[in-house]
Amino acid sequence: MRPPSTRRQFLVSTGLTALAATAGCVSSGSTGSAGENGTETTTTTPTETATPSSTPESLDNWLSDANGYDGEPYRYGPAARPTIMVGAETDEGLAFDPPVFEVPPETYVRWDWTGHGGQQNVVALDGTFDSGRTNAQPGTQYHFVFEETGEYRYVSEPHRDDGMKGAVIVKEPPKSGNSKVDEWLAHASNFDGSISDRTDTATATVTAGAEGNGGQFAFDPPALKITTGTTVRWDWTGKGGPHNIVSRGDGPLDSDLVVDEGSAYEHTFEKTGTYLYSCKPHEGLGMRGTVVVE
Ligand SMILES: [Cu+2]
């Protein structure tokens, strides 16, 4: 009976090696490239070569099948200690919740096992962090402190092919140059460091219930600059539930909690300064805004 091909190749190879050992100069043409020192098995055994890493895939592309991800990373501010659920149940399947988020460097991130979906772990593709063996126990926790900026892709190994994947984006919070604005808005996902200049208008408008912070939980623009005597009007989109406009501390803004599209609230700013406000129900999500009056 004919032996399996690998066995046969092994025998051929051994023969060649033995020959090489005696003759000292045998071409290994028939068996592929033999190692310089002719180890028997490695040259001819058809082992799988390590998969070469192909062209780096963009983060967005890699996340396109991440369960529970709507394409907009959640943003945590500098003082946050995010907790990520491991095994959240979404329409698409098991997920990390939130699956993708931004944090500043030095952030302590914790993953909490829900117990849903069986065995789970938290493993960075580049090896930066690894919770170790899979575990199905609710209450299991793992944490990692992110020191370096970068994009860290991770999976739960038993479910990586089913879309249970996520990413931690570590980057410095946006900077506008106004430290009060930057500090207050570090947590607002739609703040990119720019302050909209409305110093040339008598009325500036802000959308309440704009896209951001993981839903319709943003003010747009989150930061604006006006001159004294300018009226700012907030227009409700009617999305994201009830919103209000309330100053931080004892500032002048204090609207009703309103849900209807088309609602508006106005305030005319007479004094210079940097005014911070939020929607109280969604402040923790990052629904925050600022008005700089010059
Ligand atoms: Cu709100």
PDB file of C-alpha atoms and ligand atoms in Angstrom:
ATOM      1  CA  MET A   1       0.000   0.000   0.000  1.00  0.00           C
ATOM      2  CA  ARG A   2       1.194   3.436  -0.869  1.00  0.00           C
ATOM      3  CA  PRO A   3       2.274   5.528   2.119  1.00  0.00           C
ATOM      4  CA  PRO A   4       0.850   9.014   2.580  1.00  0.00           C
ATOM      5  CA  SER A   5       2.706  11.624   0.605  1.00  0.00           C
ATOM      6  CA  THR A   6       4.116  13.460   3.569  1.00  0.00           C
ATOM      7  CA  ARG A   7       5.661  10.273   4.824  1.00  0.00           C
ATOM      8  CA  ARG A   8       7.117   9.597   1.415  1.00  0.00           C
ATOM      9  CA  GLN A   9       8.552  13.072   1.172  1.00  0.00           C
ATOM     10  CA  PHE A  10      10.028  12.693   4.590  1.00  0.00           C
ATOM     11  CA  LEU A  11      11.776   9.511   3.521  1.00  0.00           C
ATOM     12  CA  VAL A  12      13.065  11.110   0.360  1.00  0.00           C
ATOM     13  CA  SER A  13      14.333  14.013   2.327  1.00  0.00           C
ATOM     14  CA  THR A  14      16.078  11.823   4.833  1.00  0.00           C
ATOM     15  CA  GLY A  15      17.714  10.034   2.017  1.00  0.00           C
ATOM     16  CA  LEU A  16      18.948  13.240   0.508  1.00  0.00           C
ATOM     17  CA  THR A  17      20.196  14.494   3.807  1.00  0.00           C
ATOM     18  CA  ALA A  18      22.073  11.294   4.405  1.00  0.00           C
ATOM     19  CA  LEU A  19      23.542  11.615   0.969  1.00  0.00           C
ATOM     20  CA  ALA A  20      24.433  15.218   1.558  1.00  0.00           C
ATOM     21  CA  ALA A  21      26.136  14.273   4.771  1.00  0.00           C
ATOM     22  CA  THR A  22      28.400  11.890   2.948  1.00  0.00           C
ATOM     23  CA  ALA A  23      28.862  13.660  -0.346  1.00  0.00           C
ATOM     24  CA  GLY A  24      28.907  17.161   1.000  1.00  0.00           C
ATOM     25  CA  CYS A  25      27.468  18.776  -2.116  1.00  0.00           C
ATOM     26  CA  VAL A  26      24.047  17.715  -3.230  1.00  0.00           C
ATOM     27  CA  SER A  27      21.592  20.095  -4.748  1.00  0.00           C
ATOM     28  CA  SER A  28      18.261  19.944  -3.073  1.00  0.00           C
ATOM     29  CA  GLY A  29      16.424  20.832  -6.242  1.00  0.00           C
ATOM     30  CA  SER A  30      13.828  18.123  -5.955  1.00  0.00           C
ATOM     31  CA  THR A  31      12.744  18.999  -2.433  1.00  0.00           C
ATOM     32  CA  GLY A  32      12.684  22.733  -2.471  1.00  0.00           C
ATOM     33  CA  SER A  33      15.148  24.885  -0.648  1.00  0.00           C
ATOM     34  CA  ALA A  34      16.957  22.851   1.924  1.00  0.00           C
ATOM     35  CA  GLY A  35      18.326  24.588   4.933  1.00  0.00           C
ATOM     36  CA  GLU A  36      22.015  25.179   4.944  1.00  0.00           C
ATOM     37  CA  ASN A  37      22.487  22.509   7.501  1.00  0.00           C
ATOM     38  CA  GLY A  38      19.879  20.177   6.122  1.00  0.00           C
ATOM     39  CA  THR A  39      17.496  19.473   8.974  1.00  0.00           C
ATOM     40  CA  GLU A  40      15.387  16.629   7.684  1.00  0.00           C
ATOM     41  CA  THR A  41      11.826  17.593   8.280  1.00  0.00           C
ATOM     42  CA  THR A  42      11.591  21.319   7.854  1.00  0.00           C
ATOM     43  CA  THR A  43      12.519  21.446   4.202  1.00  0.00           C
ATOM     44  CA  THR A  44       9.908  19.102   2.836  1.00  0.00           C
ATOM     45  CA  THR A  45       7.132  18.612   5.364  1.00  0.00           C
ATOM     46  CA  PRO A  46       4.312  20.741   4.034  1.00  0.00           C
ATOM     47  CA  THR A  47       3.775  22.760   7.179  1.00  0.00           C
ATOM     48  CA  GLU A  48       1.600  25.829   7.030  1.00  0.00           C
ATOM     49  CA  THR A  49       3.725  28.886   6.819  1.00  0.00           C
ATOM     50  CA  ALA A  50       2.875  31.637   9.260  1.00  0.00           C
ATOM     51  CA  THR A  51       0.235  33.837   7.698  1.00  0.00           C
ATOM     52  CA  PRO A  52       2.028  36.957   6.586  1.00  0.00           C
ATOM     53  CA  SER A  53       0.300  40.073   7.822  1.00  0.00           C
ATOM     54  CA  SER A  54      -1.266  41.578   4.740  1.00  0.00           C
ATOM     55  CA  THR A  55      -1.844  45.253   4.118  1.00  0.00           C
ATOM     56  CA  PRO A  56      -2.946  46.834   7.382  1.00  0.00           C
ATOM     57  CA  GLU A  57      -6.718  47.036   7.468  1.00  0.00           C
ATOM     58  CA  SER A  58      -8.218  50.350   8.483  1.00  0.00           C
ATOM     59  CA  LEU A  59      -9.881  50.452  11.877  1.00  0.00           C
ATOM     60  CA  ASP A  60     -13.242  51.414  10.378  1.00  0.00           C
ATOM     61  CA  ASN A  61     -13.058  48.509   7.991  1.00  0.00           C
ATOM     62  CA  TRP A  62     -12.095  46.074  10.684  1.00  0.00           C
ATOM     63  CA  LEU A  63     -14.978  47.304  12.824  1.00  0.00           C
ATOM     64  CA  SER A  64     -17.543  47.125  10.029  1.00  0.00           C
ATOM     65  CA  ASP A  65     -18.895  43.827  11.396  1.00  0.00           C
ATOM     66  CA  ALA A  66     -18.491  44.682  15.085  1.00  0.00           C
ATOM     67  CA  ASN A  67     -21.767  43.909  16.831  1.00  0.00           C
ATOM     68  CA  GLY A  68     -23.529  46.857  18.396  1.00  0.00           C
ATOM     69  CA  TYR A  69     -21.342  49.515  16.758  1.00  0.00           C
ATOM     70  CA  ASP A  70     -23.022  52.383  14.916  1.00  0.00           C
ATOM     71  CA  GLY A  71     -19.826  53.878  13.521  1.00  0.00           C
ATOM     72  CA  GLU A  72     -19.334  56.581  16.105  1.00  0.00           C
ATOM     73  CA  PRO A  73     -16.935  55.927  18.976  1.00  0.00           C
ATOM     74  CA  TYR A  74     -18.128  56.827  22.423  1.00  0.00           C
ATOM     75  CA  ARG A  75     -15.837  59.317  24.147  1.00  0.00           C
ATOM     76  CA  TYR A  76     -14.842  59.305  27.795  1.00  0.00           C
ATOM     77  CA  GLY A  77     -13.319  62.332  29.481  1.00  0.00           C
ATOM     78  CA  PRO A  78     -10.059  62.499  31.428  1.00  0.00           C
ATOM     79  CA  ALA A  79     -11.473  61.571  34.822  1.00  0.00           C
ATOM     80  CA  ALA A  80     -13.566  58.641  33.604  1.00  0.00           C
ATOM     81  CA  ARG A  81     -13.014  55.006  34.523  1.00  0.00           C
ATOM     82  CA  PRO A  82     -14.962  53.263  31.765  1.00  0.00           C
ATOM     83  CA  THR A  83     -16.607  49.923  32.389  1.00  0.00           C
ATOM     84  CA  ILE A  84     -17.253  47.757  29.350  1.00  0.00           C
ATOM     85  CA  MET A  85     -19.821  44.975  29.398  1.00  0.00           C
ATOM     86  CA  VAL A  86     -18.563  41.662  28.051  1.00  0.00           C
ATOM     87  CA  GLY A  87     -21.418  39.727  26.486  1.00  0.00           C
ATOM     88  CA  ALA A  88     -24.026  42.419  25.867  1.00  0.00           C
ATOM     89  CA  GLU A  89     -26.926  41.141  23.794  1.00  0.00           C
ATOM     90  CA  THR A  90     -27.591  43.194  20.680  1.00  0.00           C
ATOM     91  CA  ASP A  91     -29.725  42.609  17.578  1.00  0.00           C
ATOM     92  CA  GLU A  92     -26.562  41.651  15.725  1.00  0.00           C
ATOM     93  CA  GLY A  93     -25.353  39.226  18.367  1.00  0.00           C
ATOM     94  CA  LEU A  94     -23.051  39.189  21.343  1.00  0.00           C
ATOM     95  CA  ALA A  95     -21.139  42.406  21.821  1.00  0.00           C
ATOM     96  CA  PHE A  96     -18.898  44.500  23.972  1.00  0.00           C
ATOM     97  CA  ASP A  97     -20.804  47.526  25.253  1.00  0.00           C
ATOM     98  CA  PRO A  98     -19.748  50.077  24.278  1.00  0.00           C
ATOM     99  CA  PRO A  99     -17.766  48.321  21.561  1.00  0.00           C
ATOM    100  CA  VAL A 100     -15.646  51.282  20.492  1.00  0.00           C
ATOM    101  CA  PHE A 101     -14.625  54.217  22.630  1.00  0.00           C
ATOM    102  CA  GLU A 102     -12.048  56.941  23.010  1.00  0.00           C
ATOM    103  CA  VAL A 103     -10.119  57.679  26.168  1.00  0.00           C
ATOM    104  CA  PRO A 104      -7.191  59.934  27.018  1.00  0.00           C
ATOM    105  CA  PRO A 105      -3.879  58.354  27.993  1.00  0.00           C
ATOM    106  CA  GLU A 106      -3.594  57.056  31.590  1.00  0.00           C
ATOM    107  CA  THR A 107      -7.166  55.784  31.601  1.00  0.00           C
ATOM    108  CA  TYR A 108      -8.138  52.764  33.680  1.00  0.00           C
ATOM    109  CA  VAL A 109     -10.591  50.611  31.719  1.00  0.00           C
ATOM    110  CA  ARG A 110     -12.468  47.692  33.220  1.00  0.00           C
ATOM    111  CA  TRP A 111     -14.371  44.872  31.522  1.00  0.00           C
ATOM    112  CA  ASP A 112     -17.234  43.190  33.384  1.00  0.00           C
ATOM    113  CA  TRP A 113     -18.564  39.785  32.330  1.00  0.00           C
ATOM    114  CA  THR A 114     -22.342  39.642  32.023  1.00  0.00           C
ATOM    115  CA  GLY A 115     -22.415  35.853  31.883  1.00  0.00           C
ATOM    116  CA  HIS A 116     -24.275  35.982  28.560  1.00  0.00           C
ATOM    117  CA  GLY A 117     -23.029  33.911  25.662  1.00  0.00           C
ATOM    118  CA  GLY A 118     -20.798  31.497  27.504  1.00  0.00           C
ATOM    119  CA  GLN A 119     -17.036  31.598  27.489  1.00  0.00           C
ATOM    120  CA  GLN A 120     -15.498  35.024  26.948  1.00  0.00           C
ATOM    121  CA  ASN A 121     -12.179  36.756  27.152  1.00  0.00           C
ATOM    122  CA  VAL A 122     -10.698  40.107  26.203  1.00  0.00           C
ATOM    123  CA  VAL A 123      -7.660  39.859  23.968  1.00  0.00           C
ATOM    124  CA  ALA A 124      -5.904  42.654  22.076  1.00  0.00           C
ATOM    125  CA  LEU A 125      -4.831  41.621  18.595  1.00  0.00           C
ATOM    126  CA  ASP A 126      -1.416  43.206  19.098  1.00  0.00           C
ATOM    127  CA  GLY A 127      -0.933  41.538  22.480  1.00  0.00           C
ATOM    128  CA  THR A 128      -1.086  44.781  24.495  1.00  0.00           C
ATOM    129  CA  PHE A 129      -3.628  43.288  26.887  1.00  0.00           C
ATOM    130  CA  ASP A 130      -5.023  39.833  27.434  1.00  0.00           C
ATOM    131  CA  SER A 131      -7.443  38.656  30.099  1.00  0.00           C
ATOM    132  CA  GLY A 132      -6.187  35.107  29.721  1.00  0.00           C
ATOM    133  CA  ARG A 133      -8.313  31.982  29.683  1.00  0.00           C
ATOM    134  CA  THR A 134     -11.936  32.284  28.733  1.00  0.00           C
ATOM    135  CA  ASN A 135     -14.495  32.466  31.487  1.00  0.00           C
ATOM    136  CA  ALA A 136     -18.286  32.283  31.592  1.00  0.00           C
ATOM    137  CA  GLN A 137     -18.806  33.540  35.149  1.00  0.00           C
ATOM    138  CA  PRO A 138     -20.865  36.708  35.522  1.00  0.00           C
ATOM    139  CA  GLY A 139     -18.978  39.149  37.728  1.00  0.00           C
ATOM    140  CA  THR A 140     -15.613  38.267  36.255  1.00  0.00           C
ATOM    141  CA  GLN A 141     -13.555  41.413  35.788  1.00  0.00           C
ATOM    142  CA  TYR A 142     -10.465  42.404  33.912  1.00  0.00           C
ATOM    143  CA  HIS A 143      -8.796  45.790  33.748  1.00  0.00           C
ATOM    144  CA  PHE A 144      -6.028  47.517  31.890  1.00  0.00           C
ATOM    145  CA  VAL A 145      -4.490  50.981  32.184  1.00  0.00           C
ATOM    146  CA  PHE A 146      -3.846  52.515  28.780  1.00  0.00           C
ATOM    147  CA  GLU A 147      -0.644  54.541  28.903  1.00  0.00           C
ATOM    148  CA  GLU A 148       0.149  55.059  25.242  1.00  0.00           C
ATOM    149  CA  THR A 149      -1.900  56.699  22.522  1.00  0.00           C
ATOM    150  CA  GLY A 150      -2.960  54.346  19.753  1.00  0.00           C
ATOM    151  CA  GLU A 151      -5.761  52.178  18.417  1.00  0.00           C
ATOM    152  CA  TYR A 152      -6.163  48.868  20.201  1.00  0.00           C
ATOM    153  CA  ARG A 153      -8.339  46.274  18.491  1.00  0.00           C
ATOM    154  CA  TYR A 154      -9.583  43.413  20.597  1.00  0.00           C
ATOM    155  CA  VAL A 155     -11.868  40.418  20.497  1.00  0.00           C
ATOM    156  CA  SER A 156     -13.463  37.790  22.657  1.00  0.00           C
ATOM    157  CA  GLU A 157     -11.671  34.812  21.145  1.00  0.00           C
ATOM    158  CA  PRO A 158     -14.556  32.313  21.171  1.00  0.00           C
ATOM    159  CA  HIS A 159     -16.770  34.844  19.325  1.00  0.00           C
ATOM    160  CA  ARG A 160     -14.314  36.756  17.183  1.00  0.00           C
ATOM    161  CA  ASP A 161     -15.768  35.391  13.953  1.00  0.00           C
ATOM    162  CA  ASP A 162     -19.278  36.296  15.077  1.00  0.00           C
ATOM    163  CA  GLY A 163     -18.529  39.998  15.380  1.00  0.00           C
ATOM    164  CA  MET A 164     -17.722  40.222  19.073  1.00  0.00           C
ATOM    165  CA  LYS A 165     -14.957  42.717  18.639  1.00  0.00           C
ATOM    166  CA  GLY A 166     -14.125  46.206  19.757  1.00  0.00           C
ATOM    167  CA  ALA A 167     -11.485  48.880  19.922  1.00  0.00           C
ATOM    168  CA  VAL A 168     -10.018  51.275  22.436  1.00  0.00           C
ATOM    169  CA  ILE A 169      -8.825  54.509  20.847  1.00  0.00           C
ATOM    170  CA  VAL A 170      -6.380  56.268  23.125  1.00  0.00           C
ATOM    171  CA  LYS A 171      -5.757  59.865  22.207  1.00  0.00           C
ATOM    172  CA  GLU A 172      -5.226  63.256  23.724  1.00  0.00           C
ATOM    173  CA  PRO A 173      -8.501  65.167  24.187  1.00  0.00           C
ATOM    174  CA  PRO A 174      -9.116  67.909  21.602  1.00  0.00           C
ATOM    175  CA  LYS A 175      -7.693  71.321  22.440  1.00  0.00           C
ATOM    176  CA  SER A 176      -9.274  74.636  21.492  1.00  0.00           C
ATOM    177  CA  GLY A 177      -6.914  76.735  23.569  1.00  0.00           C
ATOM    178  CA  ASN A 178      -9.661  77.692  26.045  1.00  0.00           C
ATOM    179  CA  SER A 179      -8.978  75.379  28.972  1.00  0.00           C
ATOM    180  CA  LYS A 180     -12.445  75.787  30.515  1.00  0.00           C
ATOM    181  CA  VAL A 181     -14.028  74.774  27.225  1.00  0.00           C
ATOM    182  CA  ASP A 182     -11.603  71.918  26.687  1.00  0.00           C
ATOM    183  CA  GLU A 183     -12.100  70.510  30.159  1.00  0.00           C
ATOM    184  CA  TRP A 184     -15.890  70.698  30.011  1.00  0.00           C
ATOM    185  CA  LEU A 185     -16.126  69.222  26.516  1.00  0.00           C
ATOM    186  CA  ALA A 186     -13.430  66.551  26.831  1.00  0.00           C
ATOM    187  CA  HIS A 187     -16.283  64.114  27.301  1.00  0.00           C
ATOM    188  CA  ALA A 188     -18.416  65.307  24.340  1.00  0.00           C
ATOM    189  CA  SER A 189     -17.892  63.052  21.348  1.00  0.00           C
ATOM    190  CA  ASN A 190     -18.746  65.724  18.785  1.00  0.00           C
ATOM    191  CA  PHE A 191     -16.218  68.265  20.087  1.00  0.00           C
ATOM    192  CA  ASP A 192     -13.180  68.341  17.826  1.00  0.00           C
ATOM    193  CA  GLY A 193     -11.350  71.253  19.401  1.00  0.00           C
ATOM    194  CA  SER A 194     -12.984  73.955  17.304  1.00  0.00           C
ATOM    195  CA  ILE A 195     -15.112  76.821  18.608  1.00  0.00           C
ATOM    196  CA  SER A 196     -17.651  78.019  16.039  1.00  0.00           C
ATOM    197  CA  ASP A 197     -17.216  81.705  15.427  1.00  0.00           C
ATOM    198  CA  ARG A 198     -20.597  83.488  15.520  1.00  0.00           C
ATOM    199  CA  THR A 199     -19.247  86.878  16.466  1.00  0.00           C
ATOM    200  CA  ASP A 200     -20.781  88.381  13.325  1.00  0.00           C
ATOM    201  CA  THR A 201     -24.423  87.531  14.022  1.00  0.00           C
ATOM    202  CA  ALA A 202     -27.073  88.877  16.352  1.00  0.00           C
ATOM    203  CA  THR A 203     -28.609  85.437  16.825  1.00  0.00           C
ATOM    204  CA  ALA A 204     -26.652  82.194  16.947  1.00  0.00           C
ATOM    205  CA  THR A 205     -28.419  78.854  16.889  1.00  0.00           C
ATOM    206  CA  VAL A 206     -27.488  75.551  18.506  1.00  0.00           C
ATOM    207  CA  THR A 207     -29.190  72.232  17.827  1.00  0.00           C
ATOM    208  CA  ALA A 208     -30.276  70.303  20.916  1.00  0.00           C
ATOM    209  CA  GLY A 209     -30.568  66.584  20.251  1.00  0.00           C
ATOM    210  CA  ALA A 210     -27.969  66.449  17.483  1.00  0.00           C
ATOM    211  CA  GLU A 211     -26.088  63.266  16.628  1.00  0.00           C
ATOM    212  CA  GLY A 212     -23.364  62.446  19.106  1.00  0.00           C
ATOM    213  CA  ASN A 213     -22.429  60.740  22.357  1.00  0.00           C
ATOM    214  CA  GLY A 214     -23.775  57.406  21.221  1.00  0.00           C
ATOM    215  CA  GLY A 215     -27.164  58.689  20.000  1.00  0.00           C
ATOM    216  CA  GLN A 216     -29.014  61.967  19.614  1.00  0.00           C
ATOM    217  CA  PHE A 217     -27.351  63.329  22.718  1.00  0.00           C
ATOM    218  CA  ALA A 218     -25.326  66.269  21.522  1.00  0.00           C
ATOM    219  CA  PHE A 219     -25.400  70.024  21.107  1.00  0.00           C
ATOM    220  CA  ASP A 220     -24.286  71.197  17.703  1.00  0.00           C
ATOM    221  CA  PRO A 221     -22.060  73.114  17.657  1.00  0.00           C
ATOM    222  CA  PRO A 222     -20.860  72.134  21.126  1.00  0.00           C
ATOM    223  CA  ALA A 223     -18.758  75.295  21.386  1.00  0.00           C
ATOM    224  CA  LEU A 224     -19.444  78.709  19.996  1.00  0.00           C
ATOM    225  CA  LYS A 225     -18.050  82.182  20.304  1.00  0.00           C
ATOM    226  CA  ILE A 226     -20.227  85.295  20.249  1.00  0.00           C
ATOM    227  CA  THR A 227     -20.012  88.936  21.245  1.00  0.00           C
ATOM    228  CA  THR A 228     -21.966  90.605  24.039  1.00  0.00           C
ATOM    229  CA  GLY A 229     -25.575  91.321  23.193  1.00  0.00           C
ATOM    230  CA  THR A 230     -25.894  88.220  21.014  1.00  0.00           C
ATOM    231  CA  THR A 231     -28.878  85.952  21.492  1.00  0.00           C
ATOM    232  CA  VAL A 232     -28.283  82.219  21.404  1.00  0.00           C
ATOM    233  CA  ARG A 233     -31.233  80.078  20.452  1.00  0.00           C
ATOM    234  CA  TRP A 234     -31.371  76.328  21.050  1.00  0.00           C
ATOM    235  CA  ASP A 235     -33.602  74.374  18.646  1.00  0.00           C
ATOM    236  CA  TRP A 236     -34.867  70.930  19.635  1.00  0.00           C
ATOM    237  CA  THR A 237     -34.670  68.131  17.068  1.00  0.00           C
ATOM    238  CA  GLY A 238     -37.207  66.035  18.962  1.00  0.00           C
ATOM    239  CA  LYS A 239     -34.743  63.143  18.983  1.00  0.00           C
ATOM    240  CA  GLY A 240     -32.926  61.484  21.865  1.00  0.00           C
ATOM    241  CA  GLY A 241     -35.648  62.022  24.459  1.00  0.00           C
ATOM    242  CA  PRO A 242     -36.220  65.082  26.604  1.00  0.00           C
ATOM    243  CA  HIS A 243     -33.406  67.631  26.773  1.00  0.00           C
ATOM    244  CA  ASN A 244     -32.799  70.822  28.677  1.00  0.00           C
ATOM    245  CA  ILE A 245     -30.271  73.635  28.757  1.00  0.00           C
ATOM    246  CA  VAL A 246     -28.903  74.216  32.233  1.00  0.00           C
ATOM    247  CA  SER A 247     -25.854  76.229  33.248  1.00  0.00           C
ATOM    248  CA  ARG A 248     -23.136  74.624  35.230  1.00  0.00           C
ATOM    249  CA  GLY A 249     -23.151  76.138  38.712  1.00  0.00           C
ATOM    250  CA  ASP A 250     -25.209  79.307  39.029  1.00  0.00           C
ATOM    251  CA  GLY A 251     -25.078  80.499  35.420  1.00  0.00           C
ATOM    252  CA  PRO A 252     -28.013  82.092  33.577  1.00  0.00           C
ATOM    253  CA  LEU A 253     -29.275  79.144  31.507  1.00  0.00           C
ATOM    254  CA  ASP A 254     -32.185  77.158  32.855  1.00  0.00           C
ATOM    255  CA  SER A 255     -34.690  75.842  30.327  1.00  0.00           C
ATOM    256  CA  ASP A 256     -37.556  73.445  30.823  1.00  0.00           C
ATOM    257  CA  LEU A 257     -37.048  69.774  30.081  1.00  0.00           C
ATOM    258  CA  VAL A 258     -38.540  69.504  26.618  1.00  0.00           C
ATOM    259  CA  VAL A 259     -38.979  66.690  24.119  1.00  0.00           C
ATOM    260  CA  ASP A 260     -40.876  68.190  21.162  1.00  0.00           C
ATOM    261  CA  GLU A 261     -39.258  68.988  17.844  1.00  0.00           C
ATOM    262  CA  GLY A 262     -39.491  72.683  17.065  1.00  0.00           C
ATOM    263  CA  SER A 263     -39.177  73.780  20.660  1.00  0.00           C
ATOM    264  CA  ALA A 264     -36.708  76.552  21.302  1.00  0.00           C
ATOM    265  CA  TYR A 265     -35.019  78.317  24.181  1.00  0.00           C
ATOM    266  CA  GLU A 266     -33.235  81.650  23.997  1.00  0.00           C
ATOM    267  CA  HIS A 267     -30.834  83.641  26.072  1.00  0.00           C
ATOM    268  CA  THR A 268     -29.119  86.954  25.359  1.00  0.00           C
ATOM    269  CA  PHE A 269     -25.618  87.128  26.767  1.00  0.00           C
ATOM    270  CA  GLU A 270     -24.723  90.577  28.093  1.00  0.00           C
ATOM    271  CA  LYS A 271     -21.497  89.801  29.922  1.00  0.00           C
ATOM    272  CA  THR A 272     -18.223  88.442  28.649  1.00  0.00           C
ATOM    273  CA  GLY A 273     -17.073  85.095  29.926  1.00  0.00           C
ATOM    274  CA  THR A 274     -17.040  81.375  29.229  1.00  0.00           C
ATOM    275  CA  TYR A 275     -20.418  79.794  29.916  1.00  0.00           C
ATOM    276  CA  LEU A 276     -20.697  76.052  30.458  1.00  0.00           C
ATOM    277  CA  TYR A 277     -23.973  74.168  30.231  1.00  0.00           C
ATOM    278  CA  SER A 278     -25.388  70.712  29.768  1.00  0.00           C
ATOM    279  CA  CYS A 279     -28.548  68.764  29.260  1.00  0.00           C
ATOM    280  CA  LYS A 280     -29.015  67.438  32.773  1.00  0.00           C
ATOM    281  CA  PRO A 281     -30.439  64.012  31.870  1.00  0.00           C
ATOM    282  CA  HIS A 282     -27.615  63.405  29.392  1.00  0.00           C
ATOM    283  CA  GLU A 283     -24.718  65.285  30.972  1.00  0.00           C
ATOM    284  CA  GLY A 284     -23.071  62.012  31.918  1.00  0.00           C
ATOM    285  CA  LEU A 285     -23.189  60.883  28.297  1.00  0.00           C
ATOM    286  CA  GLY A 286     -21.391  64.031  27.194  1.00  0.00           C
ATOM    287  CA  MET A 287     -24.320  66.223  26.178  1.00  0.00           C
ATOM    288  CA  ARG A 288     -22.518  69.419  27.035  1.00  0.00           C
ATOM    289  CA  GLY A 289     -22.006  72.799  25.461  1.00  0.00           C
ATOM    290  CA  THR A 290     -20.155  76.053  25.900  1.00  0.00           C
ATOM    291  CA  VAL A 291     -20.673  79.678  24.894  1.00  0.00           C
ATOM    292  CA  VAL A 292     -17.683  81.991  24.874  1.00  0.00           C
ATOM    293  CA  VAL A 293     -18.783  85.623  25.025  1.00  0.00           C
ATOM    294  CA  GLU A 294     -16.252  88.257  23.975  1.00  0.00           C
TER     295      GLU A 294
HETATM  296 CU    CU B   1     -30.483  65.581  26.637  1.00  0.00          CU
END
